[in-house]
PDB file of C-alpha atoms in Angstrom:
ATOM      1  CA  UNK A   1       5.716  26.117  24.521  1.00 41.00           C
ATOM      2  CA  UNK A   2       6.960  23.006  22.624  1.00 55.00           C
ATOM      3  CA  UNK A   3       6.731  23.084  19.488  1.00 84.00           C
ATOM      4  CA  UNK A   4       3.999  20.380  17.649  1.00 86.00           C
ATOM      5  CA  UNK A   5       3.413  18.978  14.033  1.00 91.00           C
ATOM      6  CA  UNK A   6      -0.163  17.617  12.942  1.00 94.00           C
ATOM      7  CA  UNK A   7      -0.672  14.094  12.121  1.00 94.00           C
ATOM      8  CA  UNK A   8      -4.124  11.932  10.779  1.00 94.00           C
ATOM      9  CA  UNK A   9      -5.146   8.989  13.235  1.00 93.00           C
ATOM     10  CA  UNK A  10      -5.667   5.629  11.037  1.00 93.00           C
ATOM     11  CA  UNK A  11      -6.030   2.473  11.939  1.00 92.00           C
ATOM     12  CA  UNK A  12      -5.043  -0.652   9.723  1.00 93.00           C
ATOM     13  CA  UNK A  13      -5.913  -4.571  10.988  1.00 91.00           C
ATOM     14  CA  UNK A  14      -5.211  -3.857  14.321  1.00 92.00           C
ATOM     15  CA  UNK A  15      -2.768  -0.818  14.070  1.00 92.00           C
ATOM     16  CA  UNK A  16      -3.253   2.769  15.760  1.00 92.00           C
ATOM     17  CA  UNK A  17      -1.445   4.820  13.474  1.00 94.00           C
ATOM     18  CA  UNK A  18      -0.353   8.356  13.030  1.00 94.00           C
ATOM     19  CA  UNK A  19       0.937   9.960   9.115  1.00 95.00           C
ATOM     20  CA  UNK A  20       2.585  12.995   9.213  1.00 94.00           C
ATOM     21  CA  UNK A  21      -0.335  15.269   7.483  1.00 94.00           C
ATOM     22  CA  UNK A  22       1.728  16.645   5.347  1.00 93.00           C
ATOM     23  CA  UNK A  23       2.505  13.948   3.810  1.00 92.00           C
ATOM     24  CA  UNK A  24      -1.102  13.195   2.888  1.00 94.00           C
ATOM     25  CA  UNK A  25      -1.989  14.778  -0.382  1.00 92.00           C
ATOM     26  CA  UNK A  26      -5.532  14.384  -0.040  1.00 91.00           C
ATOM     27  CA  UNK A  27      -8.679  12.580   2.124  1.00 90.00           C
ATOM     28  CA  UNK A  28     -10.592  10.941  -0.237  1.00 87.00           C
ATOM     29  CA  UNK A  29     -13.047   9.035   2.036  1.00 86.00           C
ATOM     30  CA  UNK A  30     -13.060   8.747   5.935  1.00 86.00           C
ATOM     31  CA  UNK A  31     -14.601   5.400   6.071  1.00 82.00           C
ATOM     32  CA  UNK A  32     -16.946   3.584   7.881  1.00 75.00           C
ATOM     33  CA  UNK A  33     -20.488   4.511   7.519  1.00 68.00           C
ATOM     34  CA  UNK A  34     -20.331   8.067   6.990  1.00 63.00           C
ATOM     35  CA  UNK A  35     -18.451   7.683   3.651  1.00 62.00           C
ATOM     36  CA  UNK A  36     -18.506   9.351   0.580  1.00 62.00           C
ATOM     37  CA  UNK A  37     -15.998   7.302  -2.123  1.00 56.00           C
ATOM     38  CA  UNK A  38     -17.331   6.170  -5.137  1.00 57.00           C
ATOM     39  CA  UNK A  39     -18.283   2.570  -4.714  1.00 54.00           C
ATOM     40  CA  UNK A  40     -15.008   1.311  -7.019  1.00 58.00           C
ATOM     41  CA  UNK A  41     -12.095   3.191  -5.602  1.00 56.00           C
ATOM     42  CA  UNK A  42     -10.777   2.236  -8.745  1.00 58.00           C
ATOM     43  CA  UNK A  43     -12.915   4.873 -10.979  1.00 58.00           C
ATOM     44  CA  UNK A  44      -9.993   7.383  -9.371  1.00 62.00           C
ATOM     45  CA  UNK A  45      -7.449   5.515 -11.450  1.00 70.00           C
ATOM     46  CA  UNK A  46      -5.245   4.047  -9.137  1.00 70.00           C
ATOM     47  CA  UNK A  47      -6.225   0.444  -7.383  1.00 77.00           C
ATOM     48  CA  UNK A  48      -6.121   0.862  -3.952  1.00 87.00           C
ATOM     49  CA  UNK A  49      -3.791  -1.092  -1.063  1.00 91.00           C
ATOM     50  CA  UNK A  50      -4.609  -1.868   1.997  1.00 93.00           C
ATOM     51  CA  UNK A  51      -2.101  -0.335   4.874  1.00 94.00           C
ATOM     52  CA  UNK A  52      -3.619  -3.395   6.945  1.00 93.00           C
ATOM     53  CA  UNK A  53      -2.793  -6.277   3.933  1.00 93.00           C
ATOM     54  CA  UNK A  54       0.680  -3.940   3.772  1.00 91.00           C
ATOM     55  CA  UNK A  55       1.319  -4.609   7.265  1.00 90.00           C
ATOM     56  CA  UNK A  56       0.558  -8.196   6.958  1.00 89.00           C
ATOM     57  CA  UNK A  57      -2.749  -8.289   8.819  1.00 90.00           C
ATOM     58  CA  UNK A  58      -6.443  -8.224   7.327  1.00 90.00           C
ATOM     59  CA  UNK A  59      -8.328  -5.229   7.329  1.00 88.00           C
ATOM     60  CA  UNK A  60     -11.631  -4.990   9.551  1.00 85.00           C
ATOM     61  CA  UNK A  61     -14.893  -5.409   7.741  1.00 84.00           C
ATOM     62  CA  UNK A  62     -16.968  -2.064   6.709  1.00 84.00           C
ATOM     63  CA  UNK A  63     -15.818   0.588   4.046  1.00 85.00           C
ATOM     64  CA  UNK A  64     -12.128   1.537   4.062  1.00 89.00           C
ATOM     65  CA  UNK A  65     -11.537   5.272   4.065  1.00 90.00           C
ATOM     66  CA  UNK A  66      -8.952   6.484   1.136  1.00 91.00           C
ATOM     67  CA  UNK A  67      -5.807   8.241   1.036  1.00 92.00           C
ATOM     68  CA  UNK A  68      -4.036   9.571  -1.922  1.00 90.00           C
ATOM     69  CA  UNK A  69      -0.282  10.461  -1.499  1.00 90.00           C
ATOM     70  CA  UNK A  70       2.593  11.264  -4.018  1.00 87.00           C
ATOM     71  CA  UNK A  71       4.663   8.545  -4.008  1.00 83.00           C
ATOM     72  CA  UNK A  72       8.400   8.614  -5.407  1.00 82.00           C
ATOM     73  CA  UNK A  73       7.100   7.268  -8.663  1.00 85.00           C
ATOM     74  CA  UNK A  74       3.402   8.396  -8.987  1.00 82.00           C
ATOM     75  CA  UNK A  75       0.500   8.844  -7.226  1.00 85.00           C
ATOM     76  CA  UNK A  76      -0.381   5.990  -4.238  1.00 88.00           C
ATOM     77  CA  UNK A  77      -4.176   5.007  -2.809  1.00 90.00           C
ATOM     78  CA  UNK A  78      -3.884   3.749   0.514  1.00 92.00           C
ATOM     79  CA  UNK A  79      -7.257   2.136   2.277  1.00 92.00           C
ATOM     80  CA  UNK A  80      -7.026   2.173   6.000  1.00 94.00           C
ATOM     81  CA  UNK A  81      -9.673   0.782   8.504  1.00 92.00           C
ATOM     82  CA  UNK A  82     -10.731   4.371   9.512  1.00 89.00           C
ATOM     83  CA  UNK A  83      -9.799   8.166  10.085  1.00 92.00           C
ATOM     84  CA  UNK A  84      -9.869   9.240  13.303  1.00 87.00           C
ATOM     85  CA  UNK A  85      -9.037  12.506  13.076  1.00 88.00           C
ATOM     86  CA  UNK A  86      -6.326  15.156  12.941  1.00 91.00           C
ATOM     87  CA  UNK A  87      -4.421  16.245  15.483  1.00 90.00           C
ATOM     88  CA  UNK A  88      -1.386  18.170  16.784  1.00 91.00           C
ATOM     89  CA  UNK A  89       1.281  16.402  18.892  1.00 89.00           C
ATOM     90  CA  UNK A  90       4.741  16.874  20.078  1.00 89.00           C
ATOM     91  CA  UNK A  91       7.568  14.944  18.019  1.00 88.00           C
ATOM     92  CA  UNK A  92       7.218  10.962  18.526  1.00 90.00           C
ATOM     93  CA  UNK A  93       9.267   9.103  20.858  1.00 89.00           C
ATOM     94  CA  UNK A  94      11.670   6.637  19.739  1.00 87.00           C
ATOM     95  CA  UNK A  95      10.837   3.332  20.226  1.00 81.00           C
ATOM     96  CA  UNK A  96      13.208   1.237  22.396  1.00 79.00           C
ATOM     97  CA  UNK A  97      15.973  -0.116  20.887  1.00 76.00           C
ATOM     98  CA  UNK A  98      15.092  -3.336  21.834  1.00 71.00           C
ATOM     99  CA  UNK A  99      11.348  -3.490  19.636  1.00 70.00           C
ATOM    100  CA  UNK A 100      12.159  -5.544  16.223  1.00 68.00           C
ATOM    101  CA  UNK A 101      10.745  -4.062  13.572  1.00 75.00           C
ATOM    102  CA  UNK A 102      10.175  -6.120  10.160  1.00 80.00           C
ATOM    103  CA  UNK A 103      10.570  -2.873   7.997  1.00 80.00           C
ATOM    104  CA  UNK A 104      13.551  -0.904   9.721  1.00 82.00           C
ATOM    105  CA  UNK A 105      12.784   3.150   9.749  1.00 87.00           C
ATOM    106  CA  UNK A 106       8.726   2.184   8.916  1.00 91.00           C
ATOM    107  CA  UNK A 107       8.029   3.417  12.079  1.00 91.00           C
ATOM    108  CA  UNK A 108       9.214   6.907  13.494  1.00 91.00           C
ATOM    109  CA  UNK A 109       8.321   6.189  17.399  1.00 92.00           C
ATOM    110  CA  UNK A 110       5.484   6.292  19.601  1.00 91.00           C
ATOM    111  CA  UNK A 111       2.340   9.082  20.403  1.00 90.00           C
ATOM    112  CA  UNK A 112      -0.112   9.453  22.506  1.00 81.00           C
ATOM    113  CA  UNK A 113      -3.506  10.311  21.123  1.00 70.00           C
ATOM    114  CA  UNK A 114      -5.817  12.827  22.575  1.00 66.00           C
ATOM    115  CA  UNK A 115      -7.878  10.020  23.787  1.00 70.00           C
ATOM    116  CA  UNK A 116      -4.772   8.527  25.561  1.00 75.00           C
ATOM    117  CA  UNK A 117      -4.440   5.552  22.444  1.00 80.00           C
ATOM    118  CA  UNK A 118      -0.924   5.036  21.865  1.00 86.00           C
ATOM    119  CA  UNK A 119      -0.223   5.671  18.038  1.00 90.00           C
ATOM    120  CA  UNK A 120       2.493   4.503  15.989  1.00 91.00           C
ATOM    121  CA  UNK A 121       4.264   6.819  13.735  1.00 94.00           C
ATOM    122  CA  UNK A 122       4.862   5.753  10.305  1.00 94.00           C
ATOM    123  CA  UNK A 123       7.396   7.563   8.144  1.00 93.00           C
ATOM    124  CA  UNK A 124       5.772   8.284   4.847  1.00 93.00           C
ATOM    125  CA  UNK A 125       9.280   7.633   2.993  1.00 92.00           C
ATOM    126  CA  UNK A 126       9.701   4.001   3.920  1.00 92.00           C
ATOM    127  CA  UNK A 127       5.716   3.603   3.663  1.00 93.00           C
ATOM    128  CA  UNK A 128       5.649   4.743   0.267  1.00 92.00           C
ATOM    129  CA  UNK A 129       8.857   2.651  -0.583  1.00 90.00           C
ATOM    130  CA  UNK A 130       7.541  -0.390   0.368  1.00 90.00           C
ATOM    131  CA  UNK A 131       4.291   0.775  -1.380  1.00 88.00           C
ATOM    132  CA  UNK A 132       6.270   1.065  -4.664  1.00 84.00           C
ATOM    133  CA  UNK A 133       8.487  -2.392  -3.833  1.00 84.00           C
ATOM    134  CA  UNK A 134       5.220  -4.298  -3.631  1.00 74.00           C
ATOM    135  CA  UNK A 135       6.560  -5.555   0.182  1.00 50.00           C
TER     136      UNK A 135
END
């Protein structure tokens, strides 16, 4: 049997993405209309940014769902488009050596959802790095 890690489906602008879930300290809100946040995000403390605005696109319209990781100099608020879920998958694949990549090491390789989406894996390292750098 090969051996699997667990990662949260997001999605950001137009991104299907995949975090390593141990790398997410906690889910604050899913999103969408099932969500539970306080109306200001900002009553936890820590403003909020957008994975989507992060990744130069614009999020999608409705209610962001909230993620709260350690980052290397405090605590980071991310708001993605949604939470899909949690699942367990096999280690990424690399991405071809050809695919340019505007952040180099941002993104880990490829997976393929349960629903057969193909996710992007982000490395939590260089996410929270640029997080911190204001990219």
């Amino acid at each position: 049997m090969s051996e699997t890690d667990r990662y949260l489906g997001v999605t950001a602008g137009p991104f299907a993405l995949a975090l390593p879930l141990l790398t997410v300290r906690q889910i604050l809100d899913v999103g969408g209309p099932s969500s539970m946040a306080p109306t200001d995000p900002r009553a936890l403390g820590v403003e909020p940014i957008s994975l989507a605005r992060l990744l130069d696109k614009p999020p999608r319209d409705g209610r962001p769902g909230l993620l709260l990781f350690d980052g290397h100099i405090g605590p980071v608020l991310l708001s993605v488009c949604g939470v899909s879920g949690v699942f367990d998958a096999p280690a990424p694949r690399p991405l071809p050596r050809t695919v340019a990549c505007r952040w180099p090491g941002l993104v880990r390789g490829l997976l393929s959802y349960p629903e057969g989406t193909l996710r992007l894996v982000l490395d939590p390292r260089v996410l929270m790095g640029l997080v911190e750098a204001g990219a």
